[in-house]
PDB file of C-alpha atoms (C1' of nucleotides) in Angstrom:
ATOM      1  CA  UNK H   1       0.000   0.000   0.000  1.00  0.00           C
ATOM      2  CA  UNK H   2       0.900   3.253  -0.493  1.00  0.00           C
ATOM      3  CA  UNK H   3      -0.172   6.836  -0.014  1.00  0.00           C
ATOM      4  CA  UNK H   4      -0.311   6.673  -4.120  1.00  0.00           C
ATOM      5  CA  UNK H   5      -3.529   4.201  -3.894  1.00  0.00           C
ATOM      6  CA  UNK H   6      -5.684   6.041  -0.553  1.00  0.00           C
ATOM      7  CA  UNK H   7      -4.752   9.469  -1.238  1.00  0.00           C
ATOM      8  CA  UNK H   8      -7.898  11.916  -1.284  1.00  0.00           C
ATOM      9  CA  UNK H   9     -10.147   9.038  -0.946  1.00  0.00           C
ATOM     10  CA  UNK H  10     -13.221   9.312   0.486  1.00  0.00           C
ATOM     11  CA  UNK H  11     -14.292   7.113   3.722  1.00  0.00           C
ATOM     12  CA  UNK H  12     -17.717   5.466   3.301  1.00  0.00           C
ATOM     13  CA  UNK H  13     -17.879   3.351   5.783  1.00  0.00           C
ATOM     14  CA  UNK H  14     -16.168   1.250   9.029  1.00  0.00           C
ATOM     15  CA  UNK H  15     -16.723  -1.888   9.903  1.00  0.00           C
ATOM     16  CA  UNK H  16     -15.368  -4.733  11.841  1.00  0.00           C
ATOM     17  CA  UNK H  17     -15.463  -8.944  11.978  1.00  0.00           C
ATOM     18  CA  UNK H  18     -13.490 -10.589  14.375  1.00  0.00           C
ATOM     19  CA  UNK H  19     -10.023  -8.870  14.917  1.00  0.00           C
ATOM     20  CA  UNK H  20      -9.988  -7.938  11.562  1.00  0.00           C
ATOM     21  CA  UNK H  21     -10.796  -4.057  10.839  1.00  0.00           C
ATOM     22  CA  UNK H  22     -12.741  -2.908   7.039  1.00  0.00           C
ATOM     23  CA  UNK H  23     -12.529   0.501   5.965  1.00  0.00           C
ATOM     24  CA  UNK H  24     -14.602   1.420   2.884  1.00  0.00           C
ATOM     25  CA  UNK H  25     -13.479   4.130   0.684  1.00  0.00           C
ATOM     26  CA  UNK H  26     -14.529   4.907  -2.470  1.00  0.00           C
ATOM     27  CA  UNK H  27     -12.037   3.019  -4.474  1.00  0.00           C
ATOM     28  CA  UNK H  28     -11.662   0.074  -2.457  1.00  0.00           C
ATOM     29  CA  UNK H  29     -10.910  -1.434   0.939  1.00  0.00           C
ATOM     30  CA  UNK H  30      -8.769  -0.510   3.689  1.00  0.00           C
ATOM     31  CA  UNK H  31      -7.831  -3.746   6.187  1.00  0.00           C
ATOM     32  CA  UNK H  32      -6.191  -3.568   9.010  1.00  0.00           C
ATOM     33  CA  UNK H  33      -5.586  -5.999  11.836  1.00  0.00           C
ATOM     34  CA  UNK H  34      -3.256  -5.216  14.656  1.00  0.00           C
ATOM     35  CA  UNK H  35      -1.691  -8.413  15.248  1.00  0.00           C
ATOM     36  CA  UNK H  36      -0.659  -8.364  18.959  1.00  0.00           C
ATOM     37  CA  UNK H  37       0.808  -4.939  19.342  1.00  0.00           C
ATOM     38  CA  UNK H  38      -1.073  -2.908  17.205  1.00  0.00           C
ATOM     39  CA  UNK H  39      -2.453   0.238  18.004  1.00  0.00           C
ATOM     40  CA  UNK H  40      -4.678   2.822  16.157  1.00  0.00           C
ATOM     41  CA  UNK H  41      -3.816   6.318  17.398  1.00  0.00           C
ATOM     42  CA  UNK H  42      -6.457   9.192  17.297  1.00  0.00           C
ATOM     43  CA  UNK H  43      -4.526  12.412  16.884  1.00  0.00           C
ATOM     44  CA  UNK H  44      -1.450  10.484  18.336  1.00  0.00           C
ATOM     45  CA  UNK H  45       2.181  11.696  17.873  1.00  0.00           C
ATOM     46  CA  UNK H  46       4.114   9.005  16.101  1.00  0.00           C
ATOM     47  CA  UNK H  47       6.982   7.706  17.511  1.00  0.00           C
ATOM     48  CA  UNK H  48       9.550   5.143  16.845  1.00  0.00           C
ATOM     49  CA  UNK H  49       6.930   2.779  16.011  1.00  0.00           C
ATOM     50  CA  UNK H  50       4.137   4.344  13.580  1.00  0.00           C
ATOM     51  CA  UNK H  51       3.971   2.342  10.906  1.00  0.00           C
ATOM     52  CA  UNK H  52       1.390   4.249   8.972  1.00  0.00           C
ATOM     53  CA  UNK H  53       0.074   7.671   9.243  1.00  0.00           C
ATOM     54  CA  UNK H  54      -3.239   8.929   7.821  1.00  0.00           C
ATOM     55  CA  UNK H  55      -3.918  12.347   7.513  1.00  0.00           C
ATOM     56  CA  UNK H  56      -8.034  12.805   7.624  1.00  0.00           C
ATOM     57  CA  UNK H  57      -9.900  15.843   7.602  1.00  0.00           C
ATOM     58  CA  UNK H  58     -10.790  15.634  11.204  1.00  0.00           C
ATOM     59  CA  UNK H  59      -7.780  14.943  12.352  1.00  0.00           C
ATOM     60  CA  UNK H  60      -4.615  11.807  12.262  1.00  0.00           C
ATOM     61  CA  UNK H  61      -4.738   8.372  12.857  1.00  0.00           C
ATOM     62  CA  UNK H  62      -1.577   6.957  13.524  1.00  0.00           C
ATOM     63  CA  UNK H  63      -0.691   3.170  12.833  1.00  0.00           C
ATOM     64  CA  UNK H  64       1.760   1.816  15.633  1.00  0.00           C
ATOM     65  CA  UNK H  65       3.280  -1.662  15.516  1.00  0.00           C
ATOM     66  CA  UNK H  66       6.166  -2.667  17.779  1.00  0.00           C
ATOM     67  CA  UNK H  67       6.669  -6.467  16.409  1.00  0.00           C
ATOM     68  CA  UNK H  68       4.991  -5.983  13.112  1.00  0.00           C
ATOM     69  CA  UNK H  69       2.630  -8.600  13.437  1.00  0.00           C
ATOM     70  CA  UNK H  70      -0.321  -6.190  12.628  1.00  0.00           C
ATOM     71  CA  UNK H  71      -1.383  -5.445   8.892  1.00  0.00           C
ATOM     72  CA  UNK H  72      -2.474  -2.312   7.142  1.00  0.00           C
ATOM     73  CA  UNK H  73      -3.529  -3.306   3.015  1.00  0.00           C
ATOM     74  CA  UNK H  74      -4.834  -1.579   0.404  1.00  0.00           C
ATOM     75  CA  UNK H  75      -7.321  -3.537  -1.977  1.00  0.00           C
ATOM     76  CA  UNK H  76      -9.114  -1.995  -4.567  1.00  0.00           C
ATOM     77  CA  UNK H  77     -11.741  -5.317  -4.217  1.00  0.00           C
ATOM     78  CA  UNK H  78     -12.066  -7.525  -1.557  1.00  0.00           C
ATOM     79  CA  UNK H  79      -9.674 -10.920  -1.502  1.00  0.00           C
ATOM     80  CA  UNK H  80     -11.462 -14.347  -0.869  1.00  0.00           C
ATOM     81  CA  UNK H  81      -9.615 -15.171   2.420  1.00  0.00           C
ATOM     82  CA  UNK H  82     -11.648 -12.471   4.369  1.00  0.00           C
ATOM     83  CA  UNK H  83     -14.615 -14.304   2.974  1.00  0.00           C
ATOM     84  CA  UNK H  84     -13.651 -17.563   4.660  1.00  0.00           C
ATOM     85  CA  UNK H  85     -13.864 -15.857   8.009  1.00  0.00           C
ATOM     86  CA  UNK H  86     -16.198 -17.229  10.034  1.00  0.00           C
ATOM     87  CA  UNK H  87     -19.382 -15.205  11.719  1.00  0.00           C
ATOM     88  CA  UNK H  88     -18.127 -12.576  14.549  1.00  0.00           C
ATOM     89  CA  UNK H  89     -17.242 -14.067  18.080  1.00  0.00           C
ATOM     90  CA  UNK H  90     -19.486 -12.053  19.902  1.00  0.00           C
ATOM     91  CA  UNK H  91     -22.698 -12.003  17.182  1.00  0.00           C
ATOM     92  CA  UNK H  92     -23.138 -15.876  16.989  1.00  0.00           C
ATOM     93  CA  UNK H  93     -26.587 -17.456  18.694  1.00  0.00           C
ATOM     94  CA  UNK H  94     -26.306 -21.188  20.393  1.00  0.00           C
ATOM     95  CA  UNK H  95     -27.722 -22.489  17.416  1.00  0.00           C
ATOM     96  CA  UNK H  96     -24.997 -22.099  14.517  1.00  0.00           C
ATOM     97  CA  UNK H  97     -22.600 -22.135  17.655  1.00  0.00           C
ATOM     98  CA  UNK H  98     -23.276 -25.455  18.242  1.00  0.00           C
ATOM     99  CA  UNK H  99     -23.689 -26.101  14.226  1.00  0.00           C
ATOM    100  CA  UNK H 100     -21.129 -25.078  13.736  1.00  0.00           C
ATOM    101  CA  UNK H 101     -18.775 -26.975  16.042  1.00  0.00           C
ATOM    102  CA  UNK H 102     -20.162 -30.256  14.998  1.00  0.00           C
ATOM    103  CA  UNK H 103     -18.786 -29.798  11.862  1.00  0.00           C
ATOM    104  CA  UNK H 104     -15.283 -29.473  13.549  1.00  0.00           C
ATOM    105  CA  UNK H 105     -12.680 -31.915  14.779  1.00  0.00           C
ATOM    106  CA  UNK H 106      -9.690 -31.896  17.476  1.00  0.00           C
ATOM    107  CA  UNK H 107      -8.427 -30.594  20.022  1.00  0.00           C
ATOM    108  CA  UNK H 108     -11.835 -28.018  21.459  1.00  0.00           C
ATOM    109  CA  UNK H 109      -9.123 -24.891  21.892  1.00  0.00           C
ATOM    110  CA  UNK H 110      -7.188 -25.340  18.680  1.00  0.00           C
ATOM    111  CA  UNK H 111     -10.938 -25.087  17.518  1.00  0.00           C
ATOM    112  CA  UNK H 112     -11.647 -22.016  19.503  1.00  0.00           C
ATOM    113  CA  UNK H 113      -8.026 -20.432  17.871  1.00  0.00           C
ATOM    114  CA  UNK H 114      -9.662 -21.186  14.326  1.00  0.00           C
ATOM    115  CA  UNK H 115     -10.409 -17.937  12.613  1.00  0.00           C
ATOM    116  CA  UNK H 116     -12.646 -19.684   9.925  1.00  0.00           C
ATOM    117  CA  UNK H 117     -14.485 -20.824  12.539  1.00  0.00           C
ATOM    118  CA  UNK H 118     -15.427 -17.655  14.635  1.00  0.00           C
ATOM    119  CA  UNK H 119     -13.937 -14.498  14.175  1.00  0.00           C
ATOM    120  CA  UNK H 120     -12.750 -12.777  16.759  1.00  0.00           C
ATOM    121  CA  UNK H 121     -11.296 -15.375  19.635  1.00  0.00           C
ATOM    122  CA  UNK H 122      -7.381 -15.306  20.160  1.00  0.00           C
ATOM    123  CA  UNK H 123      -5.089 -16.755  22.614  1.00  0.00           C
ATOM    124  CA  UNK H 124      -5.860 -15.114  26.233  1.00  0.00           C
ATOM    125  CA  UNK H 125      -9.589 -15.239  25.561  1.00  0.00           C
ATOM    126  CA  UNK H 126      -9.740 -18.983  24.673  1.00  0.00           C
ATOM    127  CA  UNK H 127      -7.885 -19.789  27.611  1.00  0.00           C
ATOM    128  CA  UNK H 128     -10.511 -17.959  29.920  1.00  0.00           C
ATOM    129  CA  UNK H 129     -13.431 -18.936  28.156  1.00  0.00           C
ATOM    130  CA  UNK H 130     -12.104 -22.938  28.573  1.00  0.00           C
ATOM    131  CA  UNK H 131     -11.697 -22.077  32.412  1.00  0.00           C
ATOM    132  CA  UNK H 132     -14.871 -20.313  32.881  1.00  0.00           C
ATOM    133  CA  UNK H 133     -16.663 -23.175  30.816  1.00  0.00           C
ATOM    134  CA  UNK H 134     -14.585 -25.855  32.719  1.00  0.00           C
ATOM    135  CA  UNK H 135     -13.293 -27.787  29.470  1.00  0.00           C
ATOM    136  CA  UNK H 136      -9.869 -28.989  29.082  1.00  0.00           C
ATOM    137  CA  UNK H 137      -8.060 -26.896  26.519  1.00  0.00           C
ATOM    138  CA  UNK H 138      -7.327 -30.749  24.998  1.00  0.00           C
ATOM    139  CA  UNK H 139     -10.855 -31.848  25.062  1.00  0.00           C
ATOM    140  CA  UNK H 140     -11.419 -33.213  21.588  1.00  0.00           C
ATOM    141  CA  UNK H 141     -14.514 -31.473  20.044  1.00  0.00           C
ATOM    142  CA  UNK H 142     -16.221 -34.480  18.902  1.00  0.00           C
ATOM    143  CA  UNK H 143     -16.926 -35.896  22.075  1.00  0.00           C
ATOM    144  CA  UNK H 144     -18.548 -32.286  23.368  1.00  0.00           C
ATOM    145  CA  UNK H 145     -21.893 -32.903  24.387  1.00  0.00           C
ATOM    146  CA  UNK H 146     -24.588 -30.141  24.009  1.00  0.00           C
ATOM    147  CA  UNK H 147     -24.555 -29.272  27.534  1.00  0.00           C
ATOM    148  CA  UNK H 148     -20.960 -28.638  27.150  1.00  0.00           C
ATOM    149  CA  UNK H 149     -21.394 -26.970  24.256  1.00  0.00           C
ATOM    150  CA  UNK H 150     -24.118 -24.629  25.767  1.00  0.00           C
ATOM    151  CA  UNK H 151     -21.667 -23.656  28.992  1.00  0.00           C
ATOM    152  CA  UNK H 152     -18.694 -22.795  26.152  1.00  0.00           C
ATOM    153  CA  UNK H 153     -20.928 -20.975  23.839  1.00  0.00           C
ATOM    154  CA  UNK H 154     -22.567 -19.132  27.365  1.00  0.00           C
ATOM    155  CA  UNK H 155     -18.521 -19.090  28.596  1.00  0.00           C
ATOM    156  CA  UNK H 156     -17.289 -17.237  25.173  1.00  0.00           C
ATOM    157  CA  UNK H 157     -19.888 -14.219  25.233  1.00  0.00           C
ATOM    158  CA  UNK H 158     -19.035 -13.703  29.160  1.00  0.00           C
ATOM    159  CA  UNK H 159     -16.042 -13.350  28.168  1.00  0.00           C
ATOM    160  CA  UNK H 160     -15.770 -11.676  25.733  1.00  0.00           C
ATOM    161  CA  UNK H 161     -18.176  -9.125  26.774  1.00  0.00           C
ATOM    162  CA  UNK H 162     -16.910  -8.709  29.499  1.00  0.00           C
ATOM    163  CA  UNK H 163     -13.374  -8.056  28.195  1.00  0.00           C
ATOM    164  CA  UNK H 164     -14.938  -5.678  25.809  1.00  0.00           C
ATOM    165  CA  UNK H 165     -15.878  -3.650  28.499  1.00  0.00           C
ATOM    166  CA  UNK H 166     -12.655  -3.561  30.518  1.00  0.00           C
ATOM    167  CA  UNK H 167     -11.341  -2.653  27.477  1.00  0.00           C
ATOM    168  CA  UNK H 168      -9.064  -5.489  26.577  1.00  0.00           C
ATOM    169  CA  UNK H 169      -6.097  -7.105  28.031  1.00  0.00           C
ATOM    170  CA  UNK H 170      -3.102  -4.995  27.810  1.00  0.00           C
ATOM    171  CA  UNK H 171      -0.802  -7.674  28.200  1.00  0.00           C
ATOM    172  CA  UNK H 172       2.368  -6.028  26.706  1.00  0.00           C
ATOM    173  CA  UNK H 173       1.221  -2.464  25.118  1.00  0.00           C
ATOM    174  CA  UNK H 174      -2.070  -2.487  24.061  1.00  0.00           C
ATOM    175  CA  UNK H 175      -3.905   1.019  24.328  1.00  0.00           C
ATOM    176  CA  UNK H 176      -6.988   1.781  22.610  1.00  0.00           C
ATOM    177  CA  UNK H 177      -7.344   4.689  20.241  1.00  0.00           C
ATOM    178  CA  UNK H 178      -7.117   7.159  23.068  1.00  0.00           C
ATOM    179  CA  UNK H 179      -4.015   6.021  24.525  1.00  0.00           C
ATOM    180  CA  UNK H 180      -5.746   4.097  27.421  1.00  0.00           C
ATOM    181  CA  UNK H 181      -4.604   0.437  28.971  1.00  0.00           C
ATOM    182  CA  UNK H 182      -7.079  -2.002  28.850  1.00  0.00           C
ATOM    183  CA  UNK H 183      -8.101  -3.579  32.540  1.00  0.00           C
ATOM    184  CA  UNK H 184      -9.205  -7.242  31.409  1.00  0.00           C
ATOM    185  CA  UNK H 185      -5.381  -8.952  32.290  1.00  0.00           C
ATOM    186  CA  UNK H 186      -6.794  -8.239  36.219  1.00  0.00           C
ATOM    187  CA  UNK H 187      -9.558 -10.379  35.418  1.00  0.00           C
ATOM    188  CA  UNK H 188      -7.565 -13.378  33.865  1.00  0.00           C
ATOM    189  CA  UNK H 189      -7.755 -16.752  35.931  1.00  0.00           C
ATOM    190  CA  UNK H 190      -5.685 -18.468  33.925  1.00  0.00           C
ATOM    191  CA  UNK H 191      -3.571 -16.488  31.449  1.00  0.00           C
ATOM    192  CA  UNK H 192      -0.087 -16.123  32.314  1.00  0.00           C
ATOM    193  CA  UNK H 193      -0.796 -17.491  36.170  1.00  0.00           C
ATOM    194  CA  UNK H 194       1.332 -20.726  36.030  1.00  0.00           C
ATOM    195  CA  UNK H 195       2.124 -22.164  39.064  1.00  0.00           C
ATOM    196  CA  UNK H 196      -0.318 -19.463  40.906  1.00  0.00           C
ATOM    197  CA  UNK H 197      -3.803 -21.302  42.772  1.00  0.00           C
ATOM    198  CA  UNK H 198      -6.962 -21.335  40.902  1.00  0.00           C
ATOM    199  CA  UNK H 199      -8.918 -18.872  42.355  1.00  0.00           C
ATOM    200  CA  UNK H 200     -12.080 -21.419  42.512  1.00  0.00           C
ATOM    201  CA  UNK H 201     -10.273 -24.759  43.554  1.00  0.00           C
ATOM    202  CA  UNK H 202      -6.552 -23.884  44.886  1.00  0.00           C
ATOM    203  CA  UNK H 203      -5.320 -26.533  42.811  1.00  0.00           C
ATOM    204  CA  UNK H 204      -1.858 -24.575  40.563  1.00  0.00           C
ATOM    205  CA  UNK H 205      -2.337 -23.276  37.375  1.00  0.00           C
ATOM    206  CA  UNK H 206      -0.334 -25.948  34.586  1.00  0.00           C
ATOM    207  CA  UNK H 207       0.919 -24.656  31.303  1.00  0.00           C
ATOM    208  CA  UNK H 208       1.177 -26.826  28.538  1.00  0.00           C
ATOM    209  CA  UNK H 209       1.039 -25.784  24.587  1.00  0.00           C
ATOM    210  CA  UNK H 210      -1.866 -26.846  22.482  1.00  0.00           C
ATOM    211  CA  UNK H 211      -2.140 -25.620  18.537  1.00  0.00           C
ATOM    212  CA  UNK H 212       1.738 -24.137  19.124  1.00  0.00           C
ATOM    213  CA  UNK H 213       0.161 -21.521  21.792  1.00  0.00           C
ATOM    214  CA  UNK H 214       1.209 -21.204  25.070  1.00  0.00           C
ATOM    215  CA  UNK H 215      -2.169 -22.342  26.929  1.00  0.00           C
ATOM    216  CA  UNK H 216      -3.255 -21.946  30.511  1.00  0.00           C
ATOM    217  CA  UNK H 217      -5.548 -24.528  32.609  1.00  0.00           C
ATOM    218  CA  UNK H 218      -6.832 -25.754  35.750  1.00  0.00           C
ATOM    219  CA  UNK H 219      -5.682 -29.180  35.914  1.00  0.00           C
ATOM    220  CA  UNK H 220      -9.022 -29.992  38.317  1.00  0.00           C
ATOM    221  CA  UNK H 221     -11.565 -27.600  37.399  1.00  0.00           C
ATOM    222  CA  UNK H 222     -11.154 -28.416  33.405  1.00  0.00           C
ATOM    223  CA  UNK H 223     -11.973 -31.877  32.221  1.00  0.00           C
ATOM    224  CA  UNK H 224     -11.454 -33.662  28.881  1.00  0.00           C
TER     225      UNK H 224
ATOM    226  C1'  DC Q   1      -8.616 -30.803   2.525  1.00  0.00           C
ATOM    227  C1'  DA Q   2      -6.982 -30.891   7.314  1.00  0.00           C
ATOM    228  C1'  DG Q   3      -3.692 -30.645  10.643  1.00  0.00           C
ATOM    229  C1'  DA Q   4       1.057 -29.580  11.997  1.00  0.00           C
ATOM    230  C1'  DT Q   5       5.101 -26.601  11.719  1.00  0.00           C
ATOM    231  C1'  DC Q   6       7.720 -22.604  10.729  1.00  0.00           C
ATOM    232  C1'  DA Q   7       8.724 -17.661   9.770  1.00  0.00           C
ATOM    233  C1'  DC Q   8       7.882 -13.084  10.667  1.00  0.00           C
ATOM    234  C1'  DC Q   9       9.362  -9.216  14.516  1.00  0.00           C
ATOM    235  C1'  DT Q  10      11.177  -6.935  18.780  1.00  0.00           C
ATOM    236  C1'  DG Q  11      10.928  -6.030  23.814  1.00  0.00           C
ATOM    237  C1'  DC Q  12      11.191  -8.312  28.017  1.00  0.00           C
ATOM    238  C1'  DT Q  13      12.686 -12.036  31.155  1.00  0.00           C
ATOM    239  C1'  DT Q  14      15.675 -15.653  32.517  1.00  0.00           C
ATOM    240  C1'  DG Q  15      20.029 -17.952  33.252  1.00  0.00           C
ATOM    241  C1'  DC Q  16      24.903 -18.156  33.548  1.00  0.00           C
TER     242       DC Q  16
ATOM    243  C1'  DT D   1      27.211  -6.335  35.032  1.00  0.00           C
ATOM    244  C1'  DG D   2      26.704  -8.164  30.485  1.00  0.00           C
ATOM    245  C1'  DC D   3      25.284 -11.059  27.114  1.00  0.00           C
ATOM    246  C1'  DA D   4      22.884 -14.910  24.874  1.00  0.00           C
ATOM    247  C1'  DA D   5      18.954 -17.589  24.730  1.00  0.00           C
ATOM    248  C1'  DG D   6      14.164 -18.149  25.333  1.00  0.00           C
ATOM    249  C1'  DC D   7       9.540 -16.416  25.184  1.00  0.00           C
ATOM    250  C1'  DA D   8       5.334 -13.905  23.705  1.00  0.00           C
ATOM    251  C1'  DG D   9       1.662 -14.501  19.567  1.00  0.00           C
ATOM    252  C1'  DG D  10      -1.876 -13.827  14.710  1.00  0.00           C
ATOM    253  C1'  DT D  11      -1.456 -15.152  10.501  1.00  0.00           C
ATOM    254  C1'  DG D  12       0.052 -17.040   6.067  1.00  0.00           C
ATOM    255  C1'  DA D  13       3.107 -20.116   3.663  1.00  0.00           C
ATOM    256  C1'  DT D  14       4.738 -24.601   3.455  1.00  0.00           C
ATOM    257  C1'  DC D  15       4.903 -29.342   4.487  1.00  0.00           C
ATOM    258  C1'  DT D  16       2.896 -34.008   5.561  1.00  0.00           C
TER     259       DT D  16
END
DNA sequence: CAGATCACCTGCTTGC
DNA sequence: TGCAAGCAGGTGATCT
C-alpha cells in the first residue's frame, strides 16, 4: 500500500469482523488488523513505532506496531480469504454455535483459535473462556456434548463481553485509540498465572502448549 | 482438505 | 554487570 492508492479518498464506511478491521473508501478497501501490538492512534504523535500515518480531515490516525505482526492493506476489491472468516465471536446465537462446532474436529481450543471458525477469539480469551466453561483446553470437540457446548458458547460471550468492556487485556502495550490500557489482564484466571492457585479450587495453574500456543488450565476444574 | 510446523518481529525475562 | 537464549503470539506459507 501506499499513499499513491488512498490518497484523497473518500471514507464510506467502518466496519469490523473478528479482529480484523474494514474501511470502505470509495475506491476500495482498507484492512487492518493489529496483530498483537497494534495500536490505532487518534490524533497520536508518532513515535519510533508508527507504521502508517493517515492524515483525515478531522484529524490523524496513527498506525503503531512494535513487532509488526499487525497489517495495514490496500485492496481496490475484496480478496477471498476475508470471505472464509467465520461469523463474529461475539454475534453468533447457540444455534450455529453449536452447528457449527459439529462440523469441527480436534483438540476443542485449537478449535476455539480457528479464525474460519469464529472471528474474533485469540489466545488469552480462549484460555478464559475454557476455564470459565470448565473444558480442558485438549478436550477433543467431537466428544462435546450439548450441555458442554451450551456452557462454552454461554462461557465465550461472558467473556468476551466482558473483556470488551474492561477494554481489553493490555498484556504487553495495548492502548486503545485514546491512549488508554485495557483492565481485562486483572480479570484473567488463567492467562499467564502458572504455578499461581486457581482462584475457585486452589489446585496450581499448569501450562502446557496446544495448537503451538502457550495455553493456561486448571488441571481440576477443566476436564477432557 | 486438514492438521502440523515454521517464519515473521522486537521487547522483556531468565540464566549463567 | 553483560550477554545470549528463550519467550510472547496472529497469521500465512509450506509441508505431511
Amino acid at each position: 500500500m501506499s499513499a499513491r492508492d488512498i490518497g484523497g479518498a473518500r471514507i464510506e464506511g467502518v466496519r469490523r469482523r473478528g479482529k480484523q478491521i474494514f474501511v470502505d473508501l470509495d475506491r476500495g478497501v482498507l484492512s487492518i488488523h493489529l496483530g498483537m501490538t497494534g495500536k490505532l492512534l487518534w490524533n497520536g504523535v508518532p513515535g519510533k513505532y508508527a507504521r502508517a500515518i493517515f492524515e483525515l480531515d478531522r484529524g490523524t490516525l496513527v498506525y503503531d506496531d512494535i513487532r509488526q505482526l499487525g497489517r495495514v492493506e490496500f485492496h481496490p476489491t475484496l480478496p477471498k480469504r476475508f470471505e472464509r472468516l467465520g461469523p463474529d465471536a461475539l454475534g453468533i446465537g447457540f444455534d450455529e454455535f453449536y452447528g457449527r462446532l459439529r462440523k469441527r474436529r480436534g483438540h476443542v481450543k485449537a478449535v476455539l483459535l480457528n479464525q474460519t471458525f469464529l472471528a474474533g477469539v485469540g489466545n488469552i480469551y480462549a484460555d478464559e473462556t475454557l476455564f470459565a466453561a470448565r473444558v480442558h483446553p485438549h478436550a477433543s470437540v467431537a466428544r462435546i456434548s450439548k450441555a458442554r457446548a451450551q456452557r462454552l458458547h454461554a462461557s465465550l460471550r461472558q467473556t468476551l463481553e466482558t473483556a470488551v468492556e474492561f477494554r481489553g487485556s493490555s498484556i504487553s502495550s495495548y492502548v486503545d485509540s485514546n491512549g488508554a490500557r485495557g483492565g481485562f489482564q486483572q480479570m484473567h484466571q488463567v492467562y499467564a498465572r502458572t504455578g499461581e492457585p486457581c482462584f475457585v479450587c486452589g489446585a496450581l495453574i499448569r501450562r502446557i502448549v496446544v495448537a503451538q500456543r502457550g495455553t493456561h488450565y486448571c488441571p481440576h476444574c477443566q476436564r477432557l
